[in-house]
Coordinates of C-alpha atoms and ligand atoms in Angstrom, one line a residue:
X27 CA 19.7 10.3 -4.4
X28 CA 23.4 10.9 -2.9
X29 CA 21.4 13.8 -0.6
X30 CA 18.9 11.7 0.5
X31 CA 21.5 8.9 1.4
X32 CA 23.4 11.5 3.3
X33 CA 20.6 12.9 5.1
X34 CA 19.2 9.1 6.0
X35 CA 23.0 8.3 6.9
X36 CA 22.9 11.2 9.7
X37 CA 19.8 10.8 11.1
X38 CA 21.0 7.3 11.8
X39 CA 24.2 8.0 13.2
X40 CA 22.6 11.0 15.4
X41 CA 20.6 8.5 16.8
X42 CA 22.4 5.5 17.2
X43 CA 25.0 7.5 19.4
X44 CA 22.7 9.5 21.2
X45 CA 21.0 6.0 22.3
X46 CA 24.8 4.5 23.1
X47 CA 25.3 7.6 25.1
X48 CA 22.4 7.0 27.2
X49 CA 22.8 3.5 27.7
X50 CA 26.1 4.6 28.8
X51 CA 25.5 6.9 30.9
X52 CA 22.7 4.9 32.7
X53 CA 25.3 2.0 33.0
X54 CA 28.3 4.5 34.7
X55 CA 25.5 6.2 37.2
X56 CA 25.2 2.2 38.4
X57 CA 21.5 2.5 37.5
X58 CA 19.6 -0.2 35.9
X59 CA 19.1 -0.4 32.1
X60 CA 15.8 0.5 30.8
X61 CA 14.3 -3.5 30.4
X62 CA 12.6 -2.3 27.0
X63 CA 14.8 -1.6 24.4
X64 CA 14.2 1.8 22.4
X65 CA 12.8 0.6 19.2
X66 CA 15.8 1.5 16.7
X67 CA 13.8 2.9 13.4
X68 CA 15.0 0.9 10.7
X69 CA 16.7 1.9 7.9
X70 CA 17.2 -0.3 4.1
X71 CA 19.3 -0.7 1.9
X72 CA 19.7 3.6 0.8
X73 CA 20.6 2.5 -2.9
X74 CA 17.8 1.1 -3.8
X75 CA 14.3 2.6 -4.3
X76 CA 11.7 1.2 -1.7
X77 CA 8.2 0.4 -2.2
X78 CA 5.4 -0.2 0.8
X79 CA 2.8 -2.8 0.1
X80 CA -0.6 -3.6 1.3
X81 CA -2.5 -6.8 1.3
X82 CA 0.8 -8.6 -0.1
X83 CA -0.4 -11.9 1.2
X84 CA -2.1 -13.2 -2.1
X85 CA -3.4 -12.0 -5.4
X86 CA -2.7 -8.8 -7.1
X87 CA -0.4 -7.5 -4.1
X88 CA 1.4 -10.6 -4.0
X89 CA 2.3 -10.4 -7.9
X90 CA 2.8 -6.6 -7.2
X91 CA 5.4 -7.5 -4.2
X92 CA 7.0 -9.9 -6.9
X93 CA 7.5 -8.0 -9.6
X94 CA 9.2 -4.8 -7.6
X95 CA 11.5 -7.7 -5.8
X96 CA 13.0 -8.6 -9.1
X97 CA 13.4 -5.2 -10.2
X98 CA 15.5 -4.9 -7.2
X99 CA 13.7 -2.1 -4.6
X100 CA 13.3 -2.9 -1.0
X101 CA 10.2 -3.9 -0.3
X102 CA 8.5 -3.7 2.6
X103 CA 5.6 -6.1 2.0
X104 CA 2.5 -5.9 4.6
X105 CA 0.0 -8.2 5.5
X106 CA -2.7 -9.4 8.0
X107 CA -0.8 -12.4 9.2
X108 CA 2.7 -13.2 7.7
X109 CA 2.5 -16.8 9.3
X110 CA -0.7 -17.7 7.1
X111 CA 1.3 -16.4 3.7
X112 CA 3.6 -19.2 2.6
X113 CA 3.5 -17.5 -0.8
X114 CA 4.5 -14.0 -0.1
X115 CA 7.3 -15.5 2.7
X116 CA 8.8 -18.0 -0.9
X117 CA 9.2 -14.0 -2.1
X118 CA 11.4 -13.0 0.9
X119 CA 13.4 -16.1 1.2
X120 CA 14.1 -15.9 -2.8
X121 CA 14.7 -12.2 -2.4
X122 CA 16.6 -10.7 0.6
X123 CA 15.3 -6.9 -0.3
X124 CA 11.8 -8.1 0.6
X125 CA 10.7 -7.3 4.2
X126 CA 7.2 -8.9 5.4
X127 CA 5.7 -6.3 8.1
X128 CA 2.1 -7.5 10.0
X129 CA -0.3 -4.9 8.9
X130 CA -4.3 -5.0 8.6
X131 CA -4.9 -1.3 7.6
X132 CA -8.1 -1.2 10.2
X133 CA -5.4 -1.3 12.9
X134 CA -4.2 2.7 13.2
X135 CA -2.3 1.6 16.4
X136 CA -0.1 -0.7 14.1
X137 CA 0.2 1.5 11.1
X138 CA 1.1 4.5 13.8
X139 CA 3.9 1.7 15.1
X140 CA 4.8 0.9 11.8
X141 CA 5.5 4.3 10.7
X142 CA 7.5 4.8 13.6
X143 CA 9.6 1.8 13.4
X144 CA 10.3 3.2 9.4
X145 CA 10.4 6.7 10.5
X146 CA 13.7 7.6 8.7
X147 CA 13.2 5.5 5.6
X148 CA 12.4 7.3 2.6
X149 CA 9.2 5.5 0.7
X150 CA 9.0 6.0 -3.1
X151 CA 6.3 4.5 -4.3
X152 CA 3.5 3.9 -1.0
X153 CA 0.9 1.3 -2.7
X154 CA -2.3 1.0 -1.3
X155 CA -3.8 -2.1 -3.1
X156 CA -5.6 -4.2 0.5
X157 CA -9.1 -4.0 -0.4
X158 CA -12.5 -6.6 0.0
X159 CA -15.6 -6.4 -1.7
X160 CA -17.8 -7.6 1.1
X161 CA -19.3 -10.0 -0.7
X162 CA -22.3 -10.6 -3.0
X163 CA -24.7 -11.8 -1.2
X164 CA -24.7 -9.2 1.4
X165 CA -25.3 -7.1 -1.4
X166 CA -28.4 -7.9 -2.8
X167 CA -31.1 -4.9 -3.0
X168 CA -34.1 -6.4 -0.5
X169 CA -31.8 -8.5 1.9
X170 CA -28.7 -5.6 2.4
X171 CA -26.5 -6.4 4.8
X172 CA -25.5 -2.7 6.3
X173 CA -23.2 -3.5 8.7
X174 CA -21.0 -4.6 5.8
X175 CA -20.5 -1.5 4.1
X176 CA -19.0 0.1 7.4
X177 CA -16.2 -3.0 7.1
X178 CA -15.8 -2.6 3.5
X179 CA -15.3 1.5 4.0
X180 CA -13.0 1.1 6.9
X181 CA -10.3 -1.5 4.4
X182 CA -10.7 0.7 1.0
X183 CA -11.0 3.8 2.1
X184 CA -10.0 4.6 5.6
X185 CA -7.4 2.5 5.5
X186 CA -5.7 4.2 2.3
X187 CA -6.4 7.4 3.9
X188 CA -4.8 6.3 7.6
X189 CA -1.7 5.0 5.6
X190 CA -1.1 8.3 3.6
X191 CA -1.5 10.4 7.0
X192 CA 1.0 8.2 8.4
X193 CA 3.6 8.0 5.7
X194 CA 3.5 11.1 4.4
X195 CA 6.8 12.4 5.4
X196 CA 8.6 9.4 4.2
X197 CA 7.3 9.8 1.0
X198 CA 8.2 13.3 0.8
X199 CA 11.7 11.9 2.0
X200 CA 11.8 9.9 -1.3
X201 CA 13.2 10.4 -5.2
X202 CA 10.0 9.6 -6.5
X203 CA 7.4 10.8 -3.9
X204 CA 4.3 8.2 -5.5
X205 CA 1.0 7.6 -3.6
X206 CA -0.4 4.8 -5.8
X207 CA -4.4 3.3 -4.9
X208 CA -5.4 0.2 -6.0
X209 CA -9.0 1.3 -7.2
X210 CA -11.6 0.3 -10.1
X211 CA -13.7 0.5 -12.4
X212 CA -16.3 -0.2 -10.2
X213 CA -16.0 3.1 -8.4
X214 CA -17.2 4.7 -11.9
X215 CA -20.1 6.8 -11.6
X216 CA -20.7 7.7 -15.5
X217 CA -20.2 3.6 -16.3
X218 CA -22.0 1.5 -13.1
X219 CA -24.1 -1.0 -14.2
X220 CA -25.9 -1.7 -11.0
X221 CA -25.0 -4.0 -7.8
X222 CA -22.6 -3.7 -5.6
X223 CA -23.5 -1.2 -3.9
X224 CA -21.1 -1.0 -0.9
X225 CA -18.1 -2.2 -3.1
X226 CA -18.7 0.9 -6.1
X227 CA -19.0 3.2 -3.2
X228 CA -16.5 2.8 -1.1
X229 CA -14.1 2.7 -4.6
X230 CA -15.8 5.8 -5.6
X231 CA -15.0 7.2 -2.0
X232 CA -11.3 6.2 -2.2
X233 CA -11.1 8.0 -5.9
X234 CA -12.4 11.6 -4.2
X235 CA -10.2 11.1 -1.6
X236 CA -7.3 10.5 -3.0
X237 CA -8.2 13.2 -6.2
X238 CA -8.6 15.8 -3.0
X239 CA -5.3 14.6 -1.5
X240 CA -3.6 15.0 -4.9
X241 CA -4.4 18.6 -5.9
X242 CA -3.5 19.7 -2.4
X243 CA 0.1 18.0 -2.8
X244 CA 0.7 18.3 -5.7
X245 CA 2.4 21.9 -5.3
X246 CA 5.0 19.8 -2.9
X247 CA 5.6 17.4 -6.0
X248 CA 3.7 14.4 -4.2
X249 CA 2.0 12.2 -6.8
X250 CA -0.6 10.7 -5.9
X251 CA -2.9 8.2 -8.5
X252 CA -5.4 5.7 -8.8
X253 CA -4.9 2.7 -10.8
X254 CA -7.5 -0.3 -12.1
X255 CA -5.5 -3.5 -12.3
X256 CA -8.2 -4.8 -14.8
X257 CA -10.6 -8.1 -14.1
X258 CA -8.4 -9.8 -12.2
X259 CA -8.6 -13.8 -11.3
X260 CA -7.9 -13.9 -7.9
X261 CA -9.9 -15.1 -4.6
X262 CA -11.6 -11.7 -5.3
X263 CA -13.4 -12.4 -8.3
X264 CA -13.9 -16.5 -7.3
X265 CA -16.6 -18.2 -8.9
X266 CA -16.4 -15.5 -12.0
X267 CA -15.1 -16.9 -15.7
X268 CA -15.2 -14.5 -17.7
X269 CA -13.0 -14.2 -21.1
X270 CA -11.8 -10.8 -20.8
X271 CA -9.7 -12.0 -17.1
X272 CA -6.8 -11.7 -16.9
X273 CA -4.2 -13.6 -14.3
X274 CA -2.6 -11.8 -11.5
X275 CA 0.9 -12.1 -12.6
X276 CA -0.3 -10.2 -16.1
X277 CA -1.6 -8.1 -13.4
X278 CA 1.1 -7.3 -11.4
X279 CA 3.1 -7.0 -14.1
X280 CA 0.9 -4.3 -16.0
X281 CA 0.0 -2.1 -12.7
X282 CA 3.8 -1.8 -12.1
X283 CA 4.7 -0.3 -15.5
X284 CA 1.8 2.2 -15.2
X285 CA 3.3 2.9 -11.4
X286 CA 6.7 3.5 -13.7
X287 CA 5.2 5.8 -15.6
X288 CA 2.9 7.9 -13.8
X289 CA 4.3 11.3 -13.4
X290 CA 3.5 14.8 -11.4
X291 CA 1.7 15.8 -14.1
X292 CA -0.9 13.1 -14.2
X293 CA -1.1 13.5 -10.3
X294 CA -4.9 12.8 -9.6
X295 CA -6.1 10.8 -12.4
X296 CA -7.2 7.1 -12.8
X297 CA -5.7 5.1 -15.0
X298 CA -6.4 1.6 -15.8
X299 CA -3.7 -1.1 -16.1
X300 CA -3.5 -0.8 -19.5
X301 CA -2.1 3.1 -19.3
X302 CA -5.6 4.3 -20.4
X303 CA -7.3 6.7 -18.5
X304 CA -10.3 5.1 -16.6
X305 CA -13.6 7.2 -16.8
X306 CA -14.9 9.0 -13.2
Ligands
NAP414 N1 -9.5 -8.9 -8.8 C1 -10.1 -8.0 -9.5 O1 -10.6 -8.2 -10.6 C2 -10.0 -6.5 -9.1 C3 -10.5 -5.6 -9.9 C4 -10.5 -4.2 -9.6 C5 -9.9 -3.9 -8.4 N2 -9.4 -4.8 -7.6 C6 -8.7 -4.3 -6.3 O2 -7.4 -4.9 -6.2 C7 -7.0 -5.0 -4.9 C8 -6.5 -6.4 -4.6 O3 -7.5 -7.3 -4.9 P1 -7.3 -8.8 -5.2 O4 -8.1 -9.2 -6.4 O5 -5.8 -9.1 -5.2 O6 -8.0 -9.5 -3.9 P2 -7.6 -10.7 -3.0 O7 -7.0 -11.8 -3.8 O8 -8.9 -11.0 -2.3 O9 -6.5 -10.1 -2.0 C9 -6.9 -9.1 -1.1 C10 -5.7 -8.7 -0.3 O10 -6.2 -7.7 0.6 C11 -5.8 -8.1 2.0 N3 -6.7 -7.5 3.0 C12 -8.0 -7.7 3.1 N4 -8.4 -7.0 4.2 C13 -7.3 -6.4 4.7 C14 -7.1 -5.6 5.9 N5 -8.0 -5.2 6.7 N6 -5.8 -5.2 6.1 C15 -4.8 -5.5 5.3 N7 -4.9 -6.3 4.2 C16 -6.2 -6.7 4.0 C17 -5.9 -9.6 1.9 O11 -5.2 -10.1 3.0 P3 -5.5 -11.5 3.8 O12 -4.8 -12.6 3.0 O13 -5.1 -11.4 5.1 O14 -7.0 -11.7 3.7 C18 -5.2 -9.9 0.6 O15 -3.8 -9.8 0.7 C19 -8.3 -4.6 -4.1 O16 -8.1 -3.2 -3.6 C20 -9.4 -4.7 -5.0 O17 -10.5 -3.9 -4.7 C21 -9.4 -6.1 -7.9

């Protein structure tokens, strides 16, 4: 911790005094400053663990942006359009370690100008849980709506892949190096019970990639895991009543302790919220 916190604290100073300089210098030679300002990369609070966040606007990532704000991390919680998300921004103004970045993980641009904006902040635990299911009724074998499962591939599984390319070395900057997925059950081959079609594929997509991604880091001590956050009552599953649901906040709450615990050595596997493993 006290070397990371060193090597954060240099990085910053290098580059805080290198920028000074040159505004400096620009401003002695009688030339014009630069109208845009550099973007500064931003740097939290180094004592605390940090957690990123997709789809924090509602449901599960909401209550997942909740719970690691009372546990005290900086949390740098994204979503498609902060103005629209009175919930997530009652979070931030409760708790001042909770930073709400714009982010829809179809954007690369963005999550390319996000990473650089956070280049020297070391991410522990980087949480892909954004996700849609593209509906039911586009869905339904005989009227298939194809142009859906290209949107529903592009948010739960390009998206996930985009963000680990472009926070990998923050992550390997961090204590606790954790790629986390937000898959399902759904992405089981061995238990699908039909339907859809796009949704299970695109979750079974985002388990082999992240399986892939997880042997070949796993040498460098990057864990990287799937989790199911069980059957979830949330705009997601609207309409559905089921008595096995459970609430987002139970949720939340459940995912985070099997983030706490998932180690190196379960690098790889899905696990569902309950700590079991969840079948391929
Ligand atoms: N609910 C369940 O029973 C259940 C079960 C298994 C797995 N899951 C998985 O859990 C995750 C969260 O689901 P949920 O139930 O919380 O769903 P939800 O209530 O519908 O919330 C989905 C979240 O994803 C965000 N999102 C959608 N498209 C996005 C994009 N292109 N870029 C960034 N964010 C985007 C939404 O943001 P906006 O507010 O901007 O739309 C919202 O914050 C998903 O990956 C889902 O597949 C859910």
């Amino acid at each position: 911790m006290q070397t990371r916190i060193n090597r954060v604290a240099a990085i910053n100073w290098a580059q805080r005094n290198a920028v000074a300089a040159l505004l400096c210098a620009l401003t002695i030679a009688g030339c014009e400053q630069p109208t845009q300002t550099p973007v500064m990369p931003v740097t939290l609070d180094p004592e605390r663990p940090t957690v990123l966040i997709t789809g924090s606007s509602r449901g599960i990532g909401l209550e997942i942006t909740r719970q690691y704000a009372m546990k005290g991390w900086n949390v740098i919680a994204t979503c498609r359009t902060p103005s629209n998300a009175a919930d997530l921004q009652a979070i931030a103004d409760e708790f001042p370690n909770v930073t709400i970045e714009r982010l829809d993980v179809t954007d690369f641009d963005r999550i390319d100008a996000l990473a650089e904006k956070y280049r020297n902040q070391p991410i522990d635990v980087l949480l892909n849980n954004a996700g849609i299911s593209g509906g039911r009724e586009s869905q339904q074998f005989g009227n298939l709506q194809y142009e859906v499962y290209n949107q529903v591939m592009a948010v739960n599984v390009l998206g996930p892949l985009k963000m680990v390319e472009a926070f990998m070395p923050n992550v390997e900057a961090s204590d606790q190096k954790k790629i986390i997925n937000i898959s399902s059950g759904q992405g089981s081959i061995s238990s699908t019970f039909g339907g859809q079609y796009f949704y299970r594929a695109s979750k079974a997509a985002l388990n082999m990639v992240m399986r892939s991604l997880a042997v070949e880091n796993k040498k460098a001590g990057i864990t990287i895991g799937l989790v199911s956050p069980g059957f979830v009552r949330t705009d997601f599953t609207k309409g559905l009543d089921f008595p096995m649901m459970i609430t987002p906040q139970e949720s939340g709450a459940a995912v985070v302790a099997v983030i706490d615990n998932y180690g190196i050595e379960q690098t790889g596997t899905h696990v569902r919220h309950t700590g079991e493993p969840q079948k391929w």
